[in-house]
Short mmCIF file of C-alpha atoms in Angstrom, two decimals:
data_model
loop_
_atom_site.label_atom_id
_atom_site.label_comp_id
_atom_site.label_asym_id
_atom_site.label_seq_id
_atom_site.Cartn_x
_atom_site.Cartn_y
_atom_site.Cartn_z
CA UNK A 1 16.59 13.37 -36.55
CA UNK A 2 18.19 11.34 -33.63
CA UNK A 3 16.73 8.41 -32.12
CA UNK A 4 17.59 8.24 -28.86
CA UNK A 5 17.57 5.11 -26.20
CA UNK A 6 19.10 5.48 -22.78
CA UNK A 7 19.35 2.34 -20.34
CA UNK A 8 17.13 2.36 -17.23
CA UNK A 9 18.00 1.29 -13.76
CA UNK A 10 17.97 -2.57 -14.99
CA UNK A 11 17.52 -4.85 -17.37
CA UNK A 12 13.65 -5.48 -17.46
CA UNK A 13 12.97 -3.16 -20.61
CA UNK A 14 14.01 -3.26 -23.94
CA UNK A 15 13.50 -0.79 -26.38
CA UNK A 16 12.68 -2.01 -30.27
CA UNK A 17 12.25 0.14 -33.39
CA UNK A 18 10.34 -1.30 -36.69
CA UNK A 19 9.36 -0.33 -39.80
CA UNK A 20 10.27 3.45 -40.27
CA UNK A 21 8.92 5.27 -42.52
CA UNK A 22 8.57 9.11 -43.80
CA UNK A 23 5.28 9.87 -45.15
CA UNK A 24 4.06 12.71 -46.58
CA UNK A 25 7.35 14.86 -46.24
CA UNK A 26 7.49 17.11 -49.79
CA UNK A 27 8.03 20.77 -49.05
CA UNK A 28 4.69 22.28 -47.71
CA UNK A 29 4.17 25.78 -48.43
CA UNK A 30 1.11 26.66 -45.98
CA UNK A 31 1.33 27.18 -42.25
CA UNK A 32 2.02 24.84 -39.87
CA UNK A 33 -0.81 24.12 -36.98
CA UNK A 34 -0.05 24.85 -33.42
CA UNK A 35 0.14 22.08 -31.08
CA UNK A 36 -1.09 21.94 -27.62
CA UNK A 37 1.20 21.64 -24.65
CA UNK A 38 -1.14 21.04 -22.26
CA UNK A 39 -0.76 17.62 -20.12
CA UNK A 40 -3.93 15.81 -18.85
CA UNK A 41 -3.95 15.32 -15.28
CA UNK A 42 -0.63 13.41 -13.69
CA UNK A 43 -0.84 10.82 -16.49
CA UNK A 44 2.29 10.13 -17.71
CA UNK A 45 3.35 10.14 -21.54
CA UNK A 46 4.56 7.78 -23.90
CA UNK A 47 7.08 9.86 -25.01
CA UNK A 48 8.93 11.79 -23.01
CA UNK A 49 7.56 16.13 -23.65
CA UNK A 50 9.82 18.78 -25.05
CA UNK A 51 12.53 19.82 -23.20
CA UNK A 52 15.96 21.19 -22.65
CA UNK A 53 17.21 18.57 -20.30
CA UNK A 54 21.31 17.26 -20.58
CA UNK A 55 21.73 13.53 -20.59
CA UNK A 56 22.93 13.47 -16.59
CA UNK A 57 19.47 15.24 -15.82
CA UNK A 58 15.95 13.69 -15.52
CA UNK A 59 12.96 14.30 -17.40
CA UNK A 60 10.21 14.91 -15.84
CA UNK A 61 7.26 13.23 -17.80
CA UNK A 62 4.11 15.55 -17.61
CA UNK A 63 6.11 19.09 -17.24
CA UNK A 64 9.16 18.14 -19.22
CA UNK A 65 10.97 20.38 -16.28
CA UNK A 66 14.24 18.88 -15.76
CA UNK A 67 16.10 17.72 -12.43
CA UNK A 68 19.03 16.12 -11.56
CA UNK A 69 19.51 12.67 -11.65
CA UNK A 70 20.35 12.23 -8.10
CA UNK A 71 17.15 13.39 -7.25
CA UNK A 72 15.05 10.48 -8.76
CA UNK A 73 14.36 7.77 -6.80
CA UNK A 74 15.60 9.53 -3.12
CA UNK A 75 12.34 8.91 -1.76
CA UNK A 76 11.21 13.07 -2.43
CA UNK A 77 8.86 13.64 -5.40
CA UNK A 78 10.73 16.01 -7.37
CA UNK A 79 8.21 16.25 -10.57
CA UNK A 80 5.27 17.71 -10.24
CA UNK A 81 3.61 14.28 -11.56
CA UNK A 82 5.96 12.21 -9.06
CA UNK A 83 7.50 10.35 -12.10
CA UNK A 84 11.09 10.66 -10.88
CA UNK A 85 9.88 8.61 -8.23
CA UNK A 86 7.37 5.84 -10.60
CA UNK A 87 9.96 3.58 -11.48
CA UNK A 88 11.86 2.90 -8.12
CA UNK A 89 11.16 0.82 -4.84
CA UNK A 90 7.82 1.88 -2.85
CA UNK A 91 8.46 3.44 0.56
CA UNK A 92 5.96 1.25 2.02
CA UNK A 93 5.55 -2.29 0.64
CA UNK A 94 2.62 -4.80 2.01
CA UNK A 95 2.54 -6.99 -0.47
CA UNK A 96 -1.37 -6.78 -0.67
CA UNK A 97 -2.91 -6.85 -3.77
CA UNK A 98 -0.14 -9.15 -5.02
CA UNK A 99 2.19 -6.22 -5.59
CA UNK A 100 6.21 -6.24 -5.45
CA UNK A 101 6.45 -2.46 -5.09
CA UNK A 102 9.69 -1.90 -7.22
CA UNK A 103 11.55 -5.20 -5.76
CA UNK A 104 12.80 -7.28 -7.99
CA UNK A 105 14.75 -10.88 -8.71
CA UNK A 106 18.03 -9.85 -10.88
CA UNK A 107 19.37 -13.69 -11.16
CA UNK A 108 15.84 -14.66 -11.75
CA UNK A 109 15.31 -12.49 -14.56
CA UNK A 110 18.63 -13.69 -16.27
CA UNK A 111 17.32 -16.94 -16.16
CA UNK A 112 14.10 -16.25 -17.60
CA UNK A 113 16.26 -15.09 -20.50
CA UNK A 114 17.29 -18.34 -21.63
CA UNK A 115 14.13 -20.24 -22.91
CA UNK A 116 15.70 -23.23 -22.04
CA UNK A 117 16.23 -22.88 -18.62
CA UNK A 118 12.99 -23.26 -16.30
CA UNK A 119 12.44 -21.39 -12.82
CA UNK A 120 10.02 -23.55 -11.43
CA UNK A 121 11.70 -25.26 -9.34
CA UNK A 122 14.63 -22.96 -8.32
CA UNK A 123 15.37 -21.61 -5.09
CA UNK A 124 13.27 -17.94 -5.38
CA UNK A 125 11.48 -15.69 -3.38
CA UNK A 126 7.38 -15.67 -4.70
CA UNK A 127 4.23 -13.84 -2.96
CA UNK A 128 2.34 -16.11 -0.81
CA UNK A 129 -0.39 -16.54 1.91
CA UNK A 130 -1.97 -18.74 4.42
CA UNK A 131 -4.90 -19.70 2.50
CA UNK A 132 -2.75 -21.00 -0.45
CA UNK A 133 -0.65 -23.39 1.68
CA UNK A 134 -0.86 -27.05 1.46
CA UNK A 135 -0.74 -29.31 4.57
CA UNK A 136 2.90 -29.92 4.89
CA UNK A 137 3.66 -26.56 4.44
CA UNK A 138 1.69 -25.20 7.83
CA UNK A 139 3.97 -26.15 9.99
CA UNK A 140 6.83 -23.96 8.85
CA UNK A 141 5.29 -21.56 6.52
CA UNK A 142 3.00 -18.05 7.42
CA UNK A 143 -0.68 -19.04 8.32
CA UNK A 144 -1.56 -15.27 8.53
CA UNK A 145 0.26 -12.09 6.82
CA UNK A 146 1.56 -9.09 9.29
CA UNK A 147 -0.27 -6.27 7.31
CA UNK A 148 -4.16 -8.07 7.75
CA UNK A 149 -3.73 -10.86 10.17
CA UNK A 150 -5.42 -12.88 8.22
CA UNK A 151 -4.95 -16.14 5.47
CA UNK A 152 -6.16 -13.75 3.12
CA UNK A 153 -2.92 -11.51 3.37
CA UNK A 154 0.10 -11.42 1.46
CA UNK A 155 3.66 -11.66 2.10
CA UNK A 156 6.77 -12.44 0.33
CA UNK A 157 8.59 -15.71 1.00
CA UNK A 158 11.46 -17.91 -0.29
CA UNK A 159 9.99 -21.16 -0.70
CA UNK A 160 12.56 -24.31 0.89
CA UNK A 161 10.81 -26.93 -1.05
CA UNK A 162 12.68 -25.75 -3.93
CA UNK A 163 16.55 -25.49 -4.63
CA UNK A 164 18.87 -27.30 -2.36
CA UNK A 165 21.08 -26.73 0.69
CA UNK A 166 23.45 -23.71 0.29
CA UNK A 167 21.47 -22.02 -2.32
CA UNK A 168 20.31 -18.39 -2.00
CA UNK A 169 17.47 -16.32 -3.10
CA UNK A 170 18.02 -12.75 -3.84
CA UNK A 171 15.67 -9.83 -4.20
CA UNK A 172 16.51 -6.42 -4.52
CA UNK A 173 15.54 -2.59 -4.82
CA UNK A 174 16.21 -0.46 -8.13
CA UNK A 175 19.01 1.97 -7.75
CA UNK A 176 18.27 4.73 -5.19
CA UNK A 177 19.99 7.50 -5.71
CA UNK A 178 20.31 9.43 -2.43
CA UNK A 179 18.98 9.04 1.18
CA UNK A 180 18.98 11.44 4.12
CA UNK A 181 21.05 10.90 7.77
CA UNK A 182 18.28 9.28 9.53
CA UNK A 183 17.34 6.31 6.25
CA UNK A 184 16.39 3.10 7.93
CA UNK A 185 14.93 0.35 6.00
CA UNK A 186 11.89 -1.75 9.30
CA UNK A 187 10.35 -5.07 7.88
CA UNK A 188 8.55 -7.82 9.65
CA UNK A 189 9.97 -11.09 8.71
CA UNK A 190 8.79 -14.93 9.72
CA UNK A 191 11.51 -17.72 10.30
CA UNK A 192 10.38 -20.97 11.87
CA UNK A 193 11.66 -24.37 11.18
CA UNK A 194 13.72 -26.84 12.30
CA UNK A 195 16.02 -26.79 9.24
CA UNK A 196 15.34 -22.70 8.51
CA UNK A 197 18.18 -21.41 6.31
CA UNK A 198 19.42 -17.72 7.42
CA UNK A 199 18.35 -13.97 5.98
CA UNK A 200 20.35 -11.37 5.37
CA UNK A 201 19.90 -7.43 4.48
CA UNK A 202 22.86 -6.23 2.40
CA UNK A 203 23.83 -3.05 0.70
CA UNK A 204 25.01 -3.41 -3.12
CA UNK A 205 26.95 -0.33 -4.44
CA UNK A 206 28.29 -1.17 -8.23
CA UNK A 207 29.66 -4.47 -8.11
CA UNK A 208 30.63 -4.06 -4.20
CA UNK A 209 28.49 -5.77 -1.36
CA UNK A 210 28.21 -4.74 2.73
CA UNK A 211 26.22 -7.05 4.65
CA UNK A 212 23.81 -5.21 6.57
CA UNK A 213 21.92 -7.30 9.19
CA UNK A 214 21.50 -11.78 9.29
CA UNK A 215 19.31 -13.97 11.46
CA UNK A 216 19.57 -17.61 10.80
CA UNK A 217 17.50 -20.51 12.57
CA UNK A 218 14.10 -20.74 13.68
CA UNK A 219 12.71 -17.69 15.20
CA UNK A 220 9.69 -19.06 16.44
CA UNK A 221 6.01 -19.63 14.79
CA UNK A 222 5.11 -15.22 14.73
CA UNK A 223 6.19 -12.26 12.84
CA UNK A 224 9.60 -10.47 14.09
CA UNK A 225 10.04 -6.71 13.65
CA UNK A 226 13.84 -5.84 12.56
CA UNK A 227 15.16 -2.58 11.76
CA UNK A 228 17.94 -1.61 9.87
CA UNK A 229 19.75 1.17 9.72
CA UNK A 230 21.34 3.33 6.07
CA UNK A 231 21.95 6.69 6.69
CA UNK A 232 23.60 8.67 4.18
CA UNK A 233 24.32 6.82 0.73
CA UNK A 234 24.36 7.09 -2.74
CA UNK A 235 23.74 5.03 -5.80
CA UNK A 236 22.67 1.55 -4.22
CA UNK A 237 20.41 -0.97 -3.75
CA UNK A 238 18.84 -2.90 -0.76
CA UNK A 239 19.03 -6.61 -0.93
CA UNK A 240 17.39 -9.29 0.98
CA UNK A 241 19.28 -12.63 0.66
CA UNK A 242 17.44 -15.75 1.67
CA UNK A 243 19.78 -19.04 2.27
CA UNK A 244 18.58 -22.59 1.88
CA UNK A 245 18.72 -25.00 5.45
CA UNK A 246 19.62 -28.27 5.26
CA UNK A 247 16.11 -29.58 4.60
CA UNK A 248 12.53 -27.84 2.97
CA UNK A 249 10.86 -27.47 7.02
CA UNK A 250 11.31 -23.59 7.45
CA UNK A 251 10.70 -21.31 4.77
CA UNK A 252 12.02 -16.98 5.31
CA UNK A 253 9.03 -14.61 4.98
CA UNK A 254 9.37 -10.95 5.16
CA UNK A 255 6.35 -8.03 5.21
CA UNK A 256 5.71 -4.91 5.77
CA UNK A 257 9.12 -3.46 4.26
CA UNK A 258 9.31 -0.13 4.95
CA UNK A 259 11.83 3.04 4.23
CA UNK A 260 11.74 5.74 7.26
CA UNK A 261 13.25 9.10 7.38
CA UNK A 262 14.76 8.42 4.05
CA UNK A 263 14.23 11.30 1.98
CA UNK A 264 17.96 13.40 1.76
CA UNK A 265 18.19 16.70 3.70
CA UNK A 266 16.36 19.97 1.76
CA UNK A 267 18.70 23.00 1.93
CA UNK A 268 15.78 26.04 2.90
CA UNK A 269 15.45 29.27 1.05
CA UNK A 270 15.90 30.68 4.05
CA UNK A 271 18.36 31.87 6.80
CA UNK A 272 18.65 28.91 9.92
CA UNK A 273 16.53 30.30 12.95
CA UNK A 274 18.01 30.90 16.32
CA UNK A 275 16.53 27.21 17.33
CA UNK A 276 18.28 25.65 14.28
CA UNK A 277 22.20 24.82 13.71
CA UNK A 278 23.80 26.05 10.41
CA UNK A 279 25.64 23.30 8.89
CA UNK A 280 28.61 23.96 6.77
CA UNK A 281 26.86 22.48 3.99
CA UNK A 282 24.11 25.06 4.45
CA UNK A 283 21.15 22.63 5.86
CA UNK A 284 19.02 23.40 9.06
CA UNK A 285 18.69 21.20 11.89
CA UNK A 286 17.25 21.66 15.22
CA UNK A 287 20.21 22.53 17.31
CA UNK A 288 19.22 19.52 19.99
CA UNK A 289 20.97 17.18 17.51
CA UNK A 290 24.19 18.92 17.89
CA UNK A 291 27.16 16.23 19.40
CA UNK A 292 24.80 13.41 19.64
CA UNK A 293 26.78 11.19 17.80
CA UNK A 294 24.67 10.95 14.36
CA UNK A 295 25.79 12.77 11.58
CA UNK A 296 22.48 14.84 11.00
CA UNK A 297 24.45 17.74 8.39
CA UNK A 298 25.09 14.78 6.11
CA UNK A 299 28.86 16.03 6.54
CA UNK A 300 29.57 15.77 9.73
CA UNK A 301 29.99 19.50 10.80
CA UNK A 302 27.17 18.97 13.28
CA UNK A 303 29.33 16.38 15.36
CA UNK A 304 33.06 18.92 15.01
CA UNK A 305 35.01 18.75 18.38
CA UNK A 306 34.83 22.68 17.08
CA UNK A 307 31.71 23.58 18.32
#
């Protein structure tokens, strides 16, 4: 018998074993009873079902039909039950019904941790919305959400009254695995102050950072659409890094975070049709995106000087 615990895509679960025990294990001489394989529904199990799945493959939790790991959390239900895709960032995130979808606070979560350390008043990103706010805080803070346009709304925010000048809030996806050509990441964000810090979007891969997209200083008192741009990567996470101004008047708000065109390219079980380019990695794509300058194959063959 082999007990088996594999880490997940952080550090937010821990796994804990008590009081084994065998019971009732003397040689039995009568048959064994059957048990049922059927699932109920798309609920998924506590443990994970039978299967024949390798360690670099993914289990899927209902079927117990394996797939490979670079297929969970690429935006693309995989599992019949979707549970390659329960445990990663949501491709649409209003914050309503106070829900994070997925995003998380890594240097937060450290903290927590340590008993002795308190995050009350530390520089952090927290839900929020209009009707919560006290009277100081109108004047640089959200009154309404983007998703309801109303007090009543929800949106994220990285509160300036705590933490001091210089510090930085981070919040970030779970690993996702794979995205297509065309992966762009649109939010709605909110930066008005006189002393507003600065946001930035940045792409983590391992231990490695690329900064993405920053706005710093006041933006004015309404919600700004931005739109940023991924295309084809592997194995990283989306981060959006608040900075501390000089002073608590401007708090950064972001809603609405959403993930377009993200899914990766599907290779068909079929030949390309005459209105389709062949790529040399075998996927389809409409031939009108041939030389445009985007890599639409995912290797480039659609952009060759060859063609």
């Amino acid at each position: 018998i082999l007990v088996k615990g594999i880490v997940g895509d952080g550090f937010t679960g821990d796994i804990g074993l008590d009081d084994m025990s065998f019971l009732g294990c003397t040689l039995y001489n009568g048959n064994l009873p059957t048990i049922s394989t059927t699932t109920s529904g798309t609920s998924v199990p506590a443990t994970l079902p039978m299967n024949n799945c390798t360690e670099k493959e993914f289990v899927c939790r209902a079927s117990g039909h394996c797939i490979q790991m670079i297929q969970k959390c690429d935006f693309r239900p995989d599992c019949s039950d979707k549970s390659d895709e329960s445990a990663c960032v949501n491709e649409v995130c209003t914050f309503e019904d106070k829900n994070q979808c997925g995003w998380y606070q890594p240097a937060l979560e450290q903290m927590s941790e340590n008993y002795s350390i308190h995050t009350t008043n530390i520089f952090k990103w927290e839900l929020g919305r209009g009707a919560n706010l006290y009277p100081e805080q109108e004047k640089h803070c959200p009154l309404i959400d983007h998703t309801t346009r109303t007090e009543e709304g929800w949106y994220l925010f990285a509160d300036s009254s705590n933490g001091e000048f210089g510090h930085t809030a981070d919040i970030a996806t779970p690993v996702i695995s794979l995205t297509g050509p065309k992966c762009k990441i649109v939010f709605w964000n909110h930066m008005n102050g006189s002393t507003i810090g600065s946001l930035e979007v940045i792409c983590k891969t391992g231990n490695k950072t690329s900064k993405l997209w920053t706005q710093s200083g006041s933006q004015g008192p309404q919600w700004n659409r931005a739109e940023v741009f991924l295309g084809i990567r592997s194995n990283f996470q989306v981060v959006f890094r608040a900075k501390h101004g000089v002073s608590y008047m401007g708090d950064v708000a972001v809603d609405d975070i959403t993930f377009e065109d993200c899914s990766p390219l599907l290779i068909p079980g079929r030949p390309c049709t005459s209105e389709e380019f062949t790529c040399a990695n075998k996927y389809c794509i409409p031939k009108d995106n041939l030389c445009d300058f985007v890599n639409d194959c995912a290797d480039n063959s659609d952009e060759s000087p060859t063609i």
